[in-house]
XYZ file of N, CA, C and O in Angstrom:
380
model
N 1.934 2.994 6.123
C 0.979 3.041 4.585
C 2.039 3.188 3.730
O 3.243 3.585 3.957
N 1.602 2.752 2.288
C 2.551 3.308 1.292
C 2.299 4.148 0.453
O 3.250 5.033 -0.095
N 0.937 4.513 -0.254
C 0.793 4.761 -0.924
C 0.023 6.254 -0.848
O -0.871 7.609 -1.563
N -0.528 6.843 0.459
C -1.071 7.930 0.911
C -2.110 7.980 0.746
O -3.759 8.753 0.770
N -3.373 6.939 0.582
C -4.253 6.749 0.138
C -5.273 6.374 0.946
O -4.865 6.294 2.014
N -6.456 7.356 1.110
C -7.715 7.983 2.168
C -8.865 7.804 1.578
O -9.308 7.955 0.718
N -9.270 6.802 2.568
C -10.659 6.261 2.466
C -11.918 7.119 2.431
O -12.867 6.976 2.261
N -11.643 7.759 3.800
C -12.317 8.543 3.640
C -12.527 9.739 2.875
O -13.740 10.085 2.623
N -11.797 10.193 2.403
C -11.585 11.462 1.258
C -12.235 10.872 0.556
O -12.758 11.553 -0.270
N -12.215 9.625 -0.049
C -12.521 8.793 -1.207
C -13.720 8.895 -1.503
O -15.085 8.136 -2.183
N -14.330 8.114 -0.026
C -15.517 7.310 -0.148
C -16.948 7.878 1.501
O -17.239 7.258 1.592
N -16.253 8.899 1.815
C -16.697 9.389 2.922
C -17.233 8.848 4.101
O -15.857 8.688 4.454
N -17.816 8.862 5.014
C -18.175 8.344 6.146
C -17.627 6.690 6.564
O -17.515 6.352 6.971
N -18.356 6.402 5.203
C -18.103 4.758 4.929
C -17.204 4.290 4.725
O -16.407 3.079 5.403
N -15.765 5.059 4.190
C -14.365 4.773 4.422
C -13.629 5.145 5.105
O -12.847 5.186 6.062
N -14.525 6.198 6.851
C -13.852 6.380 7.558
C -12.921 5.025 8.626
O -13.443 4.280 9.145
N -11.814 5.664 8.850
C -10.753 4.632 10.191
C -11.026 3.256 8.848
O -10.563 2.376 10.317
N -11.054 2.760 8.011
C -10.868 1.471 7.517
C -9.317 1.544 6.831
O -8.989 2.665 6.443
N -8.913 0.230 7.387
C -7.574 0.463 6.764
C -7.309 -1.640 6.560
O -8.267 -2.130 7.418
N -6.305 -2.174 6.084
C -5.923 -3.162 6.156
C -4.308 -3.321 6.367
O -3.748 -2.853 6.905
N -4.412 -4.547 7.207
C -3.364 -5.244 8.371
C -2.895 -6.284 7.392
O -3.275 -7.299 6.779
N -1.148 -6.375 7.863
C -0.167 -7.059 7.176
C 0.303 -7.409 7.716
O 0.943 -6.959 8.223
N 0.759 -8.656 7.951
C 1.812 -9.499 8.837
C 2.903 -9.331 8.232
O 3.198 -9.962 6.625
N 4.148 -8.944 8.468
C 5.157 -8.458 8.032
C 5.797 -9.201 7.707
O 6.256 -9.815 6.285
N 5.803 -10.331 8.478
C 6.423 -11.789 8.432
C 5.482 -12.738 7.688
O 3.975 -13.348 9.022
N 4.730 -13.051 7.136
C 3.622 -13.890 6.822
C 3.522 -15.040 7.526
O 4.492 -15.849 7.796
N 2.436 -15.329 8.144
C 1.730 -16.578 9.182
C 1.510 -17.758 8.266
O 2.246 -19.022 8.960
N 1.661 -18.071 7.150
C 1.878 -19.349 6.067
C 3.448 -19.473 6.445
O 3.011 -20.667 5.617
N 4.413 -18.311 6.858
C 5.700 -18.847 6.679
C 6.283 -19.555 7.677
O 7.664 -19.946 8.298
N 5.813 -19.189 8.668
C 5.717 -19.778 10.164
C 5.036 -21.476 10.572
O 4.524 -21.922 10.000
N 6.226 -22.164 11.058
C 6.348 -23.258 10.948
C 5.489 -23.571 12.861
O 5.138 -24.916 11.963
N 5.300 -22.603 13.187
C 5.057 -22.802 14.722
C 3.848 -21.849 15.049
O 4.347 -20.642 13.841
N 3.500 -21.992 15.899
C 2.252 -20.835 16.309
C 3.011 -19.674 16.761
O 3.851 -19.958 17.895
N 2.968 -18.383 16.418
C 3.684 -17.282 17.414
C 2.631 -16.625 17.513
O 1.951 -16.420 17.025
N 3.431 -15.849 18.564
C 2.502 -14.513 19.265
C 2.993 -13.286 18.023
O 4.165 -12.858 18.459
N 2.191 -12.909 17.823
C 2.400 -11.435 17.309
C 2.224 -10.177 18.340
O 0.988 -10.019 18.726
N 3.221 -9.418 17.574
C 3.316 -8.068 18.444
C 2.914 -7.206 17.321
O 3.615 -6.250 16.497
N 1.858 -6.415 17.769
C 1.197 -4.941 16.725
C 2.201 -4.329 16.236
O 1.867 -3.926 15.313
N 2.748 -4.204 17.339
C 3.913 -2.919 17.100
C 5.002 -3.183 16.045
O 4.884 -2.119 15.209
N 5.661 -4.456 16.057
C 6.333 -4.537 15.165
C 5.994 -5.867 14.201
O 6.820 -5.316 12.990
N 5.491 -6.347 14.507
C 4.915 -7.452 13.506
C 3.675 -7.071 12.187
O 3.477 -7.875 11.633
N 3.006 -5.894 12.437
C 2.120 -5.571 11.779
C 2.357 -4.114 11.306
O 2.947 -3.581 11.490
N 2.118 -3.939 9.821
C 1.715 -2.571 9.102
C -0.243 -2.156 8.461
O -0.406 -3.067 8.496
N -0.035 -1.179 8.555
C -0.980 -0.590 7.675
C -1.162 -0.320 5.921
O -0.138 0.489 6.321
N -1.791 -0.997 5.277
C -1.886 -0.295 4.222
C -3.239 -0.727 3.132
O -4.345 -1.287 3.821
N -3.241 0.769 2.568
C -4.777 -0.130 1.544
C -4.581 -0.817 0.771
O -4.038 -1.648 1.075
N -5.845 -1.598 0.414
C -6.668 -2.648 0.087
C -5.752 -2.708 -1.420
O -4.800 -4.526 -1.396
N -5.633 -1.764 -1.908
C -4.668 -2.091 -3.276
C -2.877 -2.569 -2.829
O -2.754 -3.203 -3.513
N -2.194 -1.697 -2.171
C -0.979 -2.048 -1.939
C -0.945 -3.146 -1.504
O -0.187 -3.912 -1.342
N -1.810 -3.579 -0.498
C -2.241 -4.972 0.107
C -2.052 -5.876 -1.272
O -1.544 -7.067 -0.763
N -2.664 -6.154 -1.812
C -2.505 -7.053 -2.558
C -1.626 -6.836 -3.557
O -0.919 -8.127 -4.251
N -0.965 -5.645 -3.940
C 0.465 -5.940 -4.560
C 1.639 -6.271 -3.928
O 2.384 -7.459 -4.845
N 1.718 -6.003 -2.483
C 2.708 -6.754 -1.690
C 2.338 -8.168 -2.164
O 3.684 -8.847 -1.752
N 1.432 -9.117 -1.970
C 0.910 -10.566 -2.172
C 0.251 -11.124 -3.240
O 0.780 -11.036 -4.007
N 0.657 -9.374 -4.545
C 0.926 -10.040 -6.002
C 1.300 -11.524 -6.575
O 0.298 -12.505 -7.028
N 2.806 -11.608 -6.048
C 3.684 -12.822 -6.508
C 3.790 -13.951 -5.517
O 4.439 -13.272 -4.392
N 3.080 -15.297 -4.993
C 3.241 -15.236 -4.178
C 4.762 -15.845 -3.558
O 4.607 -15.889 -2.903
N 5.359 -15.972 -4.853
C 6.857 -16.582 -4.013
C 7.656 -15.145 -4.626
O 8.578 -15.451 -4.259
N 7.047 -14.290 -4.145
C 7.822 -13.144 -4.401
C 7.533 -11.711 -3.029
O 6.931 -10.837 -4.137
N 7.131 -12.242 -2.194
C 6.183 -11.031 -1.540
C 7.230 -9.631 -1.368
O 8.063 -10.173 -0.855
N 6.702 -8.467 -1.353
C 7.726 -7.533 -1.113
C 7.576 -6.977 -0.033
O 6.337 -6.810 0.231
N 8.884 -6.004 0.813
C 8.558 -4.877 1.959
C 7.546 -4.112 2.110
O 7.112 -3.545 0.136
N 7.840 -3.526 2.555
C 6.947 -2.186 2.401
C 7.991 -1.235 1.937
O 7.436 -0.469 0.646
N 9.204 -1.240 2.534
C 10.300 -0.510 1.365
C 10.352 -0.716 0.051
O 10.217 0.180 -0.783
N 9.823 -2.364 -0.722
C 10.098 -1.860 -1.825
C 8.998 -1.841 -2.648
O 9.088 -1.293 -3.561
N 7.905 -1.876 -2.135
C 6.696 -0.955 -1.848
C 6.450 0.046 -2.204
O 6.258 0.725 -3.525
N 6.958 0.466 -1.992
C 7.272 1.944 -1.675
C 7.774 3.190 -2.733
O 8.080 3.806 -3.318
N 9.697 1.886 -2.990
C 10.255 1.967 -4.179
C 9.485 2.359 -5.396
O 9.323 2.427 -6.152
N 8.644 0.943 -5.613
C 7.682 0.573 -6.588
C 7.059 1.861 -7.206
O 7.113 2.676 -8.343
N 6.250 2.398 -5.993
C 5.517 3.485 -6.360
C 5.953 5.038 -6.482
O 5.606 5.505 -7.783
N 7.326 5.545 -6.027
C 8.011 6.681 -5.864
C 9.059 6.348 -7.164
O 8.360 7.596 -8.223
N 9.002 4.930 -7.876
C 9.535 5.014 -9.142
C 8.437 5.738 -10.386
O 8.101 6.133 -11.018
N 7.654 4.835 -10.310
C 5.854 5.013 -11.258
C 5.325 6.378 -10.846
O 5.040 7.191 -11.655
N 5.497 6.674 -9.864
C 5.102 8.673 -10.361
C 5.877 9.497 -10.148
O 5.587 10.204 -11.100
N 7.441 8.849 -9.941
C 8.801 9.682 -11.218
C 8.386 9.739 -12.543
O 8.166 10.748 -13.488
N 8.028 8.767 -12.668
C 8.068 8.706 -14.205
C 6.502 9.301 -15.011
O 7.313 9.600 -16.047
N 5.588 9.051 -14.197
C 4.652 9.347 -14.428
C 4.682 10.988 -14.577
O 3.906 11.736 -15.244
N 5.177 11.662 -14.063
C 5.302 12.991 -13.622
C 6.597 13.268 -14.721
O 6.558 14.854 -15.469
N 7.714 12.461 -15.220
C 8.487 12.918 -16.370
C 7.937 12.496 -17.465
O 7.899 14.268 -17.902
N 7.028 12.108 -17.282
C 6.652 12.078 -19.032
C 5.681 13.118 -19.440
O 5.426 13.175 -20.160
N 4.667 13.703 -18.386
C 3.409 14.193 -18.272
C 3.462 15.471 -17.180
O 3.083 15.427 -15.988
N 4.707 16.354 -17.293
C 4.891 16.945 -16.319
C 4.324 18.480 -15.602
O 3.917 18.633 -14.551
N 3.077 18.101 -16.702
C 2.002 18.939 -16.249
C 1.164 18.583 -15.531
O 0.401 19.453 -15.106
N 1.025 17.563 -15.415
C 0.256 16.367 -13.815
C 1.129 16.892 -13.027
O 2.164 16.783 -12.588
N -0.334 17.640 -11.708
C 0.414 17.837 -10.489
C 0.070 16.469 -10.005
O -0.801 16.048 -10.317
N 0.949 15.938 -8.591
C 0.912 15.037 -8.324
C -0.925 14.726 -6.982
O -1.144 13.785 -7.580
N -1.659 15.726 -6.911
C -3.429 15.926 -6.259
C -3.708 15.373 -7.624
O -4.680 14.179 -7.498
N -3.632 15.575 -9.110
C -4.567 15.517 -10.081
C -3.589 13.221 -10.056
O -4.786 12.518 -11.169
N -2.583 12.869 -10.052
C -2.022 11.733 -9.973
C -2.986 11.433 -9.084
O -3.501 9.474 -9.484
N -3.200 11.104 -7.573
C -4.134 10.772 -6.562
C -5.312 10.350 -7.069
O -6.104 9.905 -6.750
N -6.062 11.116 -7.766
C -7.075 11.859 -7.644
C -7.837 10.441 -8.912
O -8.474 9.151 -8.839
N -6.905 9.995 -10.029
C -6.761 9.432 -11.101
C -6.436 8.157 -10.064
O -7.375 6.969 -10.527
N -5.446 8.009 -9.077
C -5.205 6.293 -8.770
C -6.740 5.864 -7.965
O -6.377 4.499 -8.088
N -7.477 6.965 -7.793
C -8.247 6.741 -6.616
C -9.764 6.342 -7.482
O -10.215 5.833 -6.706
N -9.873 6.955 -9.049
C -10.860 6.389 -9.564
C -11.360 4.905 -9.599
O -10.717 4.310 -9.679
């Protein structure tokens, strides 16, 4: 996970055990059919993070790149408004 979003916490029973799966190497970039190893070739992401990784078709982000963006954004928000707690930031993100 990149952002620690919890579907069950936000959506209750409807969100329980929900997550999206992302192929580390996009299938569309494979010239031939490959066998996918779920332990090394797939990662779990919330829907928003999955969309952000694929936001720019010619610039697909790695998990580490996305995490770095999230860290920078969270630090910037905390610096701009130090009275906001991390939990309030997450509630805002989930709205």
